[in-house]
Structure formats: C-alpha cells, structure tokens
Amino acid sequence: MYDINSIRADFPILAREVNGKPLTYLDNGASAQKPCAVIEAVTRGYESEYANVHRGLHYLSNLATDKYEAVRGKVARFLGVKDEQEIVFNSGTTEGINLVSYGWAAPRLQAGDEIVLSVMEHHANIIPWHFLRERQGVVLKWVEPEPDGSLPAEKVLEAVGPRTKLVAITHMSNVLGTVVDVATIAKACRAQGVATLVDGSQAAVHMPVNVDAIGADFYAITGHKLYGPSGSGAIHIRHERMAEMRPFMGGGDMIREVSRDAVSYNDPPMKFEAGTPGIVATIGMGAALDYMMDLGMENIAAHEARLRDYARSRLHGLNWLTVQGDAPDKGAIFSFTLDGAGHAHDISTVLDKRGVAVRAGHHCAQPLMEHLGVTATCRASFGLYNTEGEVDTLVSALELCHDLFA
Ligand code: PLP
C-alpha cells in the first residue's frame, strides 16, 4: 500500500511553513526534496565515513570507496542495466550530456553531419550540440511536438537522414510532461547506424525505466531530481560507445600511467571520471535510489498518475487558465498561463504567499517557449509525496490570482 502520510513524514521539509502557510511544494521538476534516508546518508558520509576514494590504502578510504562504488550497482539496478561498468558518475545531466558532446560527438562529427533534436529539449540537451554547430559546422535538425504536446516517434524518425549521426531526445518534457517513445526511436536509429542519447532527467523520477530494453546508446539522469543531493548524477553509456569515446576531462583517477611524454588511461567508466568526485553526494544518490526502489517505481508511477488525472481535470476546468500541452502520455507536470493577465512571475509570487512553490520562467526551454508563442509559463510539477489536497490548494491559490489580475 502507498502510505502517503508515512511517505510525507520521511521528508522533514514538508512539515515546515512558508509565508505562514503549510508548504505545498510543486517545484519537483526543478529539484526534489530529500528523505531522511538521504539526509542521514550524507550526514554519516561526512561525520564518520569520509575520506577520498580509490587512492588510499587506509580503512576510511576503503570504506568510502566501497560505499561510493556500491552506488554504481544501485544506479544500474534502478535503470535496468545489466552491466554496472556502463554507468559513469557525474554531477548531473548537464555534465553527462557534455561528456557525450566532447567525448563522443566532437571527434566523430564532421561539418554537415546532423543531430536531430526536439524543440522540447532542456538547454542541457541543446547547448552542447550548439557548441558543435558553432565550432565544427554540425547541423541541428529540429522536430516540433504536435498541438497537444505529444511527440510521436515517427515524427522524430522522419527527421533522420543519411547525414544524421545522433538523435538527442528527452524521455519526458520538463515543461509539458510529454512522454516520448524513446524505445521505438532508439530501435529504428540503431538499425540505421544512428546513435541515440536520451535525457532521462525527468522520466527516471516518475516512471519505471529499463534502459537495456530502451536500447539507447546514452541515458542521462540527475541525482537532485531523484530525491538525492545536488551535484550527483550518472549517465549510462553502452560499451561500444565507451570504446569510441575519448576522455572529456583529464586529471587524477582517470589514468593508468603518466610520464613526461605519454599517458595511458584507466578502463571505462573511470576513464570518464577525472578528479575527486562528489563522493558523499553520490552516496546520497544511492540512498535516494534505494528509497525509490523500496517504494517501488510502479507504485510511485501509479500514485503520480492519479495526481496527474486529478490535476488535469481541475486545471482544465478553469476556463481562464491556458494549460500548455495535454499529450495522452504525460507525467504530472503542468505549465500554464493566466489568460490575458499576470506575468508568470507575478502568479508565482501570489502562489508563494499561499505557501505554494511553483516555477515561473522559460524553464531552460526557450525553443519550446518560442514554439508555444509564450515567453514564460508557471509550472506545477508533482512528486511522489504530493497529494490531491495539494492540487486543491494550488487551484484555490490560482483562483485568488484570477481575482487579483483579471
Ligand atoms: N534535462 C531536463 C529535462 C531537465 O529538466 C533538467 C533540469 O532541469 C536538466 C536536463 C539539467 O539537469 P541538471 O541541471 O541537473 O544537470
């Protein structure tokens, strides 16, 4: 049974007030709150188990290394990956995608080669490809979602041509909540020798993900949205692609031997993990993944599907609110504007006075904003601890905005 009260009790911050009102935290798409299990793992990591990893022969270094390395297996289990050596740790999706851009794409793509992207991508899955456009003449091909916000796999595949080397696509839009059928895209791309990178930053938080079954070459996740510490993350990279990659950052830990004239590199994944990593942040991410796996991703997804359906019916019932995107397959993420009144920032300020935390702005998705014909939206994004009562609180606060601004 999904015991929402005991789940909420696991997240101490949910008990606090904001502006004299109980906190209604609906900014999970930006970053999620942390359960006690994560807070305790981080505290323990610094209080009694801290040392640098990989390099020492002393007790604490070995302990920290064991705890840190154990997270590789947890990420692999969480993502349905058989071989944990295909998991590279990093500070989050931004670093993961930059690794692929610098390490895999930059040395391989020539002027005129194409990368297919959707206009729904987060800037983290746009800017690293713009670098290649600016620096080496790579062409970016953009795919637009349908009017309801859905993005059919066939539409993405239609953009794949003989010069396409990579399709870089989100699994779930951070603005519209649209879920993309990345397995169909990855399968068809593989058949044509085209690589696929999936931005799993949002999807992995809200639904069971089986990366081996999806079959993409690269699958990126970010720890702080997964109820883990900020500065933690990972990317799954298939062995064949790892073998094709050159390292992105150089430094300690990623080498085997260094002399004045030569260097040889460690085997992957360490080849792609230069320098002292986010040791405790990564251990905290492991605790977060354990927490989610204990709850069960199917149970989390079922809970959030109920929230999505309820929020959808309540928000669509407000005839002065425009909700952007209503794809049949979408997560509990809603972006909206108030018709003819109130900038998104003004709305979020009024909501904040009622203790309701939402995000306002372009959500690091300016091409999508341009496509939608808006400069900014408010976004309410739900997580595993939210309730239908909080949907009602959001709607009451929006009604207040309507009274103020209309
Ligand atoms: N991709 C998507 C879809 C996101 O929502 C985000 C974060 O907002 C990112 C990438 C970037 O993640 P991070 O800032 O943790 O690297």
Short mmCIF file of C-alpha atoms and ligand atoms in Angstrom, two decimals:
data_model
loop_
_atom_site.label_atom_id
_atom_site.label_comp_id
_atom_site.label_asym_id
_atom_site.label_seq_id
_atom_site.Cartn_x
_atom_site.Cartn_y
_atom_site.Cartn_z
CA MET A 1 0.00 0.00 0.00
CA TYR A 2 1.20 3.51 -0.82
CA ASP A 3 1.00 5.19 2.59
CA ILE A 4 1.23 8.84 1.66
CA ASN A 5 1.25 10.07 5.27
CA SER A 6 4.22 7.96 6.24
CA ILE A 7 5.97 8.87 2.97
CA ARG A 8 5.47 12.56 3.70
CA ALA A 9 6.84 12.02 7.20
CA ASP A 10 10.05 10.79 5.58
CA PHE A 11 10.62 14.30 4.15
CA PRO A 12 11.17 16.68 7.09
CA ILE A 13 10.94 19.85 4.99
CA LEU A 14 7.33 19.09 4.07
CA ALA A 15 6.32 19.86 7.66
CA ARG A 16 7.52 23.45 7.52
CA GLU A 17 5.54 26.56 6.78
CA VAL A 18 6.29 29.16 4.13
CA ASN A 19 4.86 32.65 4.48
CA GLY A 20 2.75 31.44 7.40
CA LYS A 21 1.13 28.67 5.34
CA PRO A 22 1.87 24.96 5.13
CA LEU A 23 4.36 24.32 2.36
CA THR A 24 2.84 22.98 -0.87
CA TYR A 25 5.93 22.00 -2.80
CA LEU A 26 5.16 21.75 -6.52
CA ASP A 27 8.60 22.56 -7.91
CA ASN A 28 9.82 19.00 -8.16
CA GLY A 29 10.66 19.38 -11.84
CA ALA A 30 13.39 21.81 -10.80
CA SER A 31 14.62 19.84 -7.80
CA ALA A 32 13.04 17.41 -5.37
CA GLN A 33 13.10 17.39 -1.57
CA LYS A 34 15.19 14.84 0.32
CA PRO A 35 14.01 12.00 2.55
CA CYS A 36 15.63 11.31 5.94
CA ALA A 37 17.41 8.31 4.41
CA VAL A 38 19.34 10.65 2.11
CA ILE A 39 19.97 13.29 4.78
CA GLU A 40 21.26 10.57 7.13
CA ALA A 41 23.47 9.00 4.44
CA VAL A 42 25.03 12.40 3.71
CA THR A 43 25.50 13.19 7.41
CA ARG A 44 27.04 9.75 8.08
CA GLY A 45 29.22 10.14 5.00
CA TYR A 46 30.82 13.27 6.42
CA GLU A 47 30.52 12.50 10.13
CA SER A 48 32.14 9.10 10.32
CA GLU A 49 32.88 7.60 6.90
CA TYR A 50 34.71 10.29 4.96
CA ALA A 51 37.97 10.04 3.04
CA ASN A 52 38.95 10.34 -0.59
CA VAL A 53 38.09 7.35 -2.74
CA HIS A 54 40.16 4.97 -4.88
CA ARG A 55 43.55 6.30 -3.81
CA GLY A 56 44.12 5.24 -0.22
CA LEU A 57 45.01 2.02 1.44
CA HIS A 58 43.69 3.09 4.81
CA TYR A 59 40.45 1.95 6.42
CA LEU A 60 38.35 5.06 5.82
CA SER A 61 39.41 5.40 2.21
CA ASN A 62 38.46 1.79 1.57
CA LEU A 63 35.14 2.27 3.37
CA ALA A 64 34.30 5.42 1.38
CA THR A 65 35.37 3.69 -1.84
CA ASP A 66 33.15 0.68 -1.11
CA LYS A 67 30.15 2.90 -0.33
CA TYR A 68 30.76 5.06 -3.38
CA GLU A 69 31.32 2.16 -5.77
CA ALA A 70 28.25 0.33 -4.45
CA VAL A 71 26.16 3.14 -5.94
CA ARG A 72 27.19 2.08 -9.45
CA GLY A 73 25.27 -1.16 -8.92
CA LYS A 74 22.30 0.73 -7.47
CA VAL A 75 22.12 3.04 -10.50
CA ALA A 76 22.38 0.01 -12.79
CA ARG A 77 19.56 -1.76 -10.90
CA PHE A 78 17.44 1.38 -10.88
CA LEU A 79 17.84 1.82 -14.64
CA GLY A 80 17.54 -1.86 -15.55
CA VAL A 81 21.13 -2.06 -16.75
CA LYS A 82 22.88 -5.43 -16.52
CA ASP A 83 26.46 -4.20 -16.53
CA GLU A 84 27.27 -1.59 -13.90
CA GLN A 85 30.54 -0.79 -15.67
CA GLU A 86 28.39 1.06 -18.20
CA ILE A 87 27.47 3.63 -15.53
CA VAL A 88 29.57 6.81 -15.38
CA PHE A 89 29.16 9.07 -12.35
CA ASN A 90 28.99 12.82 -12.76
CA SER A 91 27.46 15.94 -11.26
CA GLY A 92 24.19 15.64 -13.18
CA THR A 93 22.66 15.53 -16.63
CA THR A 94 24.39 18.69 -17.81
CA GLU A 95 27.79 17.12 -17.26
CA GLY A 96 26.63 13.80 -18.68
CA ILE A 97 25.48 15.32 -21.98
CA ASN A 98 28.60 17.48 -22.21
CA LEU A 99 30.67 14.33 -21.80
CA VAL A 100 28.92 12.81 -24.81
CA SER A 101 29.29 16.01 -26.81
CA TYR A 102 33.01 16.42 -26.10
CA GLY A 103 33.95 12.78 -25.74
CA TRP A 104 31.93 11.04 -28.41
CA ALA A 105 30.41 13.54 -30.86
CA ALA A 106 33.12 16.21 -31.25
CA PRO A 107 35.83 13.86 -32.54
CA ARG A 108 33.42 11.99 -34.85
CA LEU A 109 31.04 14.51 -36.40
CA GLN A 110 32.08 16.48 -39.49
CA ALA A 111 30.69 19.69 -40.96
CA GLY A 112 27.29 18.90 -42.47
CA ASP A 113 26.61 15.93 -40.20
CA GLU A 114 23.27 16.23 -38.44
CA ILE A 115 21.96 15.95 -34.91
CA VAL A 116 18.19 15.58 -34.55
CA LEU A 117 16.64 17.33 -31.53
CA SER A 118 13.12 18.14 -30.43
CA VAL A 119 12.16 21.71 -29.62
CA MET A 120 11.05 20.36 -26.21
CA GLU A 121 14.63 19.83 -25.07
CA HIS A 122 16.04 21.40 -21.94
CA HIS A 123 19.00 23.70 -22.67
CA ALA A 124 21.24 20.98 -21.19
CA ASN A 125 20.36 18.91 -24.25
CA ILE A 126 20.70 21.83 -26.67
CA ILE A 127 23.75 23.91 -25.82
CA PRO A 128 26.34 21.08 -26.01
CA TRP A 129 25.09 20.49 -29.59
CA HIS A 130 25.15 24.21 -30.41
CA PHE A 131 28.84 24.08 -29.46
CA LEU A 132 29.33 21.54 -32.27
CA ARG A 133 27.29 23.68 -34.66
CA GLU A 134 29.39 26.76 -33.83
CA ARG A 135 32.76 25.04 -33.76
CA GLN A 136 32.58 22.43 -36.45
CA GLY A 137 29.58 23.11 -38.66
CA VAL A 138 27.31 20.34 -37.37
CA VAL A 139 23.69 20.89 -38.43
CA LEU A 140 20.89 20.82 -35.84
CA LYS A 141 17.56 19.49 -37.12
CA TRP A 142 14.55 20.36 -35.00
CA VAL A 143 11.36 18.36 -34.54
CA GLU A 144 8.26 20.09 -33.20
CA PRO A 145 5.62 18.49 -30.99
CA GLU A 146 2.01 18.13 -32.11
CA PRO A 147 -0.51 20.78 -31.00
CA ASP A 148 -1.45 18.61 -27.99
CA GLY A 149 2.21 18.47 -26.91
CA SER A 150 2.77 14.86 -27.92
CA LEU A 151 5.84 13.91 -29.93
CA PRO A 152 5.26 10.75 -31.98
CA ALA A 153 8.33 8.60 -32.55
CA GLU A 154 7.57 8.53 -36.30
CA LYS A 155 7.84 12.30 -36.44
CA VAL A 156 11.30 12.17 -34.88
CA LEU A 157 12.36 9.37 -37.21
CA GLU A 158 11.17 11.30 -40.28
CA ALA A 159 13.87 13.87 -39.49
CA VAL A 160 16.61 11.22 -39.59
CA GLY A 161 18.51 11.36 -42.86
CA PRO A 162 21.71 9.96 -44.37
CA ARG A 163 23.84 12.61 -42.59
CA THR A 164 22.24 12.07 -39.17
CA LYS A 165 24.75 10.82 -36.62
CA LEU A 166 22.81 11.35 -33.41
CA VAL A 167 19.25 11.75 -32.15
CA ALA A 168 19.27 13.55 -28.78
CA ILE A 169 15.84 13.48 -27.23
CA THR A 170 14.09 13.88 -23.90
CA HIS A 171 12.23 10.96 -22.37
CA MET A 172 9.84 13.35 -20.58
CA SER A 173 9.48 17.06 -21.22
CA ASN A 174 10.27 19.18 -18.16
CA VAL A 175 7.69 21.73 -19.34
CA LEU A 176 4.78 19.75 -20.81
CA GLY A 177 5.30 16.40 -19.10
CA THR A 178 5.06 14.67 -22.51
CA VAL A 179 6.49 11.16 -22.51
CA VAL A 180 8.36 10.24 -25.69
CA ASP A 181 8.52 6.66 -27.01
CA VAL A 182 12.29 6.60 -26.91
CA ALA A 183 12.47 2.80 -27.30
CA THR A 184 10.94 2.95 -30.78
CA ILE A 185 13.26 5.82 -31.70
CA ALA A 186 16.36 4.03 -30.36
CA LYS A 187 15.50 0.77 -32.12
CA ALA A 188 14.94 2.41 -35.50
CA CYS A 189 18.06 4.55 -35.14
CA ARG A 190 20.19 1.55 -34.23
CA ALA A 191 19.01 -0.22 -37.37
CA GLN A 192 20.26 2.77 -39.38
CA GLY A 193 23.56 3.12 -37.51
CA VAL A 194 22.45 6.34 -35.82
CA ALA A 195 23.29 6.86 -32.13
CA THR A 196 20.66 7.95 -29.60
CA LEU A 197 21.03 9.99 -26.45
CA VAL A 198 18.07 10.09 -24.09
CA ASP A 199 17.70 12.81 -21.47
CA GLY A 200 16.11 10.87 -18.63
CA SER A 201 16.29 13.72 -16.10
CA GLN A 202 12.53 13.84 -15.64
CA ALA A 203 11.33 10.41 -16.76
CA ALA A 204 13.50 8.40 -14.38
CA VAL A 205 11.91 10.26 -11.46
CA HIS A 206 8.35 9.40 -12.35
CA MET A 207 8.19 6.03 -14.07
CA PRO A 208 9.98 2.68 -14.17
CA VAL A 209 12.76 2.90 -16.72
CA ASN A 210 14.52 -0.05 -18.32
CA VAL A 211 17.48 1.35 -20.17
CA ASP A 212 18.61 -2.00 -21.58
CA ALA A 213 15.12 -2.51 -23.03
CA ILE A 214 15.05 1.04 -24.43
CA GLY A 215 18.35 0.34 -26.15
CA ALA A 216 19.62 3.93 -26.40
CA ASP A 217 23.38 4.50 -26.52
CA PHE A 218 23.38 7.16 -23.81
CA TYR A 219 20.84 7.66 -21.00
CA ALA A 220 21.39 10.58 -18.58
CA ILE A 221 19.94 11.08 -15.10
CA THR A 222 20.45 13.71 -12.43
CA GLY A 223 20.50 12.94 -8.70
CA HIS A 224 18.88 16.05 -7.25
CA LYS A 225 15.61 15.46 -9.10
CA LEU A 226 15.66 11.84 -7.90
CA TYR A 227 15.37 12.95 -4.25
CA GLY A 228 19.16 12.80 -3.93
CA PRO A 229 21.79 15.50 -3.30
CA SER A 230 22.54 18.22 -5.82
CA GLY A 231 25.83 17.66 -7.60
CA SER A 232 25.18 13.94 -8.13
CA GLY A 233 24.22 12.14 -11.31
CA ALA A 234 25.08 9.42 -13.76
CA ILE A 235 24.97 8.51 -17.40
CA HIS A 236 24.60 5.07 -18.88
CA ILE A 237 26.82 4.55 -21.91
CA ARG A 238 26.82 1.33 -23.91
CA HIS A 239 30.21 -0.39 -24.03
CA GLU A 240 30.56 0.03 -27.80
CA ARG A 241 30.15 3.78 -27.45
CA MET A 242 32.52 3.96 -24.48
CA ALA A 243 35.13 2.27 -26.63
CA GLU A 244 34.65 5.00 -29.25
CA MET A 245 34.97 7.88 -26.78
CA ARG A 246 37.92 9.95 -25.85
CA PRO A 247 38.05 11.36 -22.32
CA PHE A 248 36.49 14.77 -21.79
CA MET A 249 38.28 15.92 -18.63
CA GLY A 250 41.80 14.93 -17.68
CA GLY A 251 43.22 14.54 -14.20
CA GLY A 252 43.56 12.13 -11.33
CA ASP A 253 41.82 8.76 -11.24
CA MET A 254 41.16 8.52 -14.97
CA ILE A 255 44.74 7.49 -15.84
CA ARG A 256 46.72 4.28 -15.65
CA GLU A 257 50.19 5.73 -16.19
CA VAL A 258 51.60 9.17 -16.84
CA SER A 259 55.10 10.08 -17.91
CA ARG A 260 56.58 13.24 -19.37
CA ASP A 261 55.84 12.08 -22.88
CA ALA A 262 52.89 9.76 -22.62
CA VAL A 263 49.69 8.91 -20.82
CA SER A 264 47.56 5.79 -20.75
CA TYR A 265 44.01 5.83 -19.46
CA ASN A 266 42.10 3.77 -16.97
CA ASP A 267 39.40 1.46 -18.29
CA PRO A 268 35.89 2.91 -18.55
CA PRO A 269 33.95 4.02 -16.61
CA MET A 270 36.83 5.55 -14.61
CA LYS A 271 38.38 6.85 -17.81
CA PHE A 272 35.50 9.34 -17.85
CA GLU A 273 35.61 10.28 -14.15
CA ALA A 274 38.53 12.66 -13.68
CA GLY A 275 39.40 14.20 -10.33
CA THR A 276 37.93 13.78 -6.87
CA PRO A 277 34.25 13.06 -7.47
CA GLY A 278 31.19 14.13 -5.49
CA ILE A 279 31.79 11.28 -3.08
CA VAL A 280 29.14 11.94 -0.48
CA ALA A 281 26.66 13.36 -2.99
CA THR A 282 26.92 10.13 -4.96
CA ILE A 283 26.49 8.03 -1.81
CA GLY A 284 23.43 10.15 -1.04
CA MET A 285 22.09 9.50 -4.54
CA GLY A 286 22.46 5.78 -3.81
CA ALA A 287 20.32 6.21 -0.69
CA ALA A 288 17.71 8.08 -2.73
CA LEU A 289 17.56 5.32 -5.35
CA ASP A 290 17.23 2.71 -2.58
CA TYR A 291 14.36 4.76 -1.15
CA MET A 292 12.58 4.91 -4.51
CA MET A 293 13.18 1.24 -5.26
CA ASP A 294 11.83 0.31 -1.81
CA LEU A 295 8.65 2.26 -2.55
CA GLY A 296 8.58 0.66 -5.99
CA MET A 297 8.68 2.69 -9.20
CA GLU A 298 5.37 1.15 -10.34
CA ASN A 299 3.74 2.35 -7.11
CA ILE A 300 5.24 5.83 -7.47
CA ALA A 301 4.07 5.99 -11.09
CA ALA A 302 0.55 4.83 -10.14
CA HIS A 303 0.33 7.44 -7.38
CA GLU A 304 1.53 10.19 -9.70
CA ALA A 305 -0.86 9.06 -12.46
CA ARG A 306 -3.75 9.60 -10.04
CA LEU A 307 -2.39 13.04 -9.16
CA ARG A 308 -1.92 13.85 -12.85
CA ASP A 309 -5.50 12.87 -13.68
CA TYR A 310 -6.91 14.87 -10.79
CA ALA A 311 -4.75 17.93 -11.52
CA ARG A 312 -5.60 17.66 -15.21
CA SER A 313 -9.35 17.68 -14.52
CA ARG A 314 -9.13 20.55 -12.02
CA LEU A 315 -6.79 22.76 -14.08
CA HIS A 316 -8.62 22.17 -17.36
CA GLY A 317 -11.81 23.12 -15.53
CA LEU A 318 -10.54 26.69 -15.08
CA ASN A 319 -11.67 28.41 -18.25
CA TRP A 320 -9.37 31.40 -17.65
CA LEU A 321 -6.26 29.24 -17.48
CA THR A 322 -4.33 28.00 -20.53
CA VAL A 323 -2.58 24.72 -19.83
CA GLN A 324 0.18 24.06 -22.34
CA GLY A 325 0.17 20.56 -23.78
CA ASP A 326 -2.11 17.68 -22.94
CA ALA A 327 -0.46 14.65 -24.51
CA PRO A 328 -2.21 11.34 -23.77
CA ASP A 329 1.03 10.00 -22.28
CA LYS A 330 2.31 12.61 -19.88
CA GLY A 331 3.70 12.92 -16.37
CA ALA A 332 2.30 15.09 -13.58
CA ILE A 333 3.88 18.29 -14.88
CA PHE A 334 1.63 21.23 -15.84
CA SER A 335 2.69 24.51 -17.41
CA PHE A 336 0.12 27.25 -17.66
CA THR A 337 -0.58 30.92 -18.15
CA LEU A 338 -3.48 33.01 -16.90
CA ASP A 339 -5.40 34.32 -19.89
CA GLY A 340 -4.75 37.98 -20.50
CA ALA A 341 -3.45 38.71 -17.03
CA GLY A 342 -0.44 38.43 -14.78
CA HIS A 343 3.08 37.56 -15.84
CA ALA A 344 4.15 34.08 -14.78
CA HIS A 345 6.43 35.66 -12.16
CA ASP A 346 3.51 37.62 -10.65
CA ILE A 347 1.44 34.45 -10.49
CA SER A 348 4.21 32.50 -8.79
CA THR A 349 4.66 35.35 -6.29
CA VAL A 350 0.99 35.24 -5.36
CA LEU A 351 1.11 31.45 -5.09
CA ASP A 352 4.20 31.73 -2.90
CA LYS A 353 2.26 33.93 -0.47
CA ARG A 354 -0.09 30.95 -0.09
CA GLY A 355 2.84 28.61 0.57
CA VAL A 356 2.65 27.11 -2.94
CA ALA A 357 6.07 26.70 -4.58
CA VAL A 358 5.96 26.57 -8.39
CA ARG A 359 8.47 27.65 -11.02
CA ALA A 360 7.98 30.59 -13.36
CA GLY A 361 10.00 31.42 -16.44
CA HIS A 362 11.22 29.66 -19.55
CA HIS A 363 12.27 26.50 -17.68
CA CYS A 364 15.54 26.35 -19.64
CA ALA A 365 13.47 25.52 -22.71
CA GLN A 366 13.45 28.68 -24.81
CA PRO A 367 12.93 26.94 -28.18
CA LEU A 368 9.78 25.38 -26.73
CA MET A 369 8.59 28.73 -25.38
CA GLU A 370 9.08 30.21 -28.83
CA HIS A 371 7.18 27.30 -30.39
CA LEU A 372 4.30 27.79 -27.93
CA GLY A 373 4.28 31.56 -28.56
CA VAL A 374 4.88 32.48 -24.91
CA THR A 375 7.85 33.99 -23.12
CA ALA A 376 7.22 32.27 -19.81
CA THR A 377 4.85 29.92 -18.03
CA CYS A 378 4.15 28.83 -14.48
CA ARG A 379 4.91 25.19 -13.88
CA ALA A 380 3.46 22.94 -11.19
CA SER A 381 5.38 19.68 -11.11
CA PHE A 382 4.38 16.90 -8.75
CA GLY A 383 6.43 14.29 -6.95
CA LEU A 384 5.96 11.07 -5.04
CA TYR A 385 4.91 12.88 -1.83
CA ASN A 386 2.28 15.24 -3.25
CA THR A 387 -1.43 14.82 -2.58
CA GLU A 388 -4.75 15.59 -4.21
CA GLY A 389 -5.32 18.08 -1.36
CA GLU A 390 -2.28 19.98 -2.65
CA VAL A 391 -3.87 20.12 -6.11
CA ASP A 392 -6.86 21.77 -4.42
CA THR A 393 -4.55 24.22 -2.64
CA LEU A 394 -2.94 25.11 -5.99
CA VAL A 395 -6.33 25.65 -7.60
CA SER A 396 -7.57 27.88 -4.74
CA ALA A 397 -4.39 29.95 -4.99
CA LEU A 398 -4.85 30.25 -8.76
CA GLU A 399 -8.43 31.41 -8.21
CA LEU A 400 -7.03 34.12 -5.99
CA CYS A 401 -4.66 35.14 -8.81
CA HIS A 402 -7.57 35.25 -11.21
CA ASP A 403 -9.49 37.54 -8.83
CA LEU A 404 -6.44 39.79 -8.43
CA PHE A 405 -5.33 40.01 -12.06
CA ALA A 406 -8.47 39.55 -14.14
N1 PLP B 1 17.17 17.88 -18.76
C1 PLP B 1 15.95 18.09 -18.23
C2 PLP B 1 14.74 17.54 -18.95
C3 PLP B 1 15.82 18.80 -17.05
O1 PLP B 1 14.61 19.01 -16.54
C4 PLP B 1 16.99 19.29 -16.40
C5 PLP B 1 16.90 20.08 -15.15
O2 PLP B 1 16.08 20.95 -15.02
C6 PLP B 1 18.23 19.03 -16.98
C7 PLP B 1 18.28 18.33 -18.16
C8 PLP B 1 19.52 19.51 -16.38
O3 PLP B 1 19.79 18.84 -15.22
P1 PLP B 1 20.98 19.33 -14.26
O4 PLP B 1 20.83 20.81 -14.13
O5 PLP B 1 20.73 18.59 -13.01
O6 PLP B 1 22.25 18.97 -14.90
#
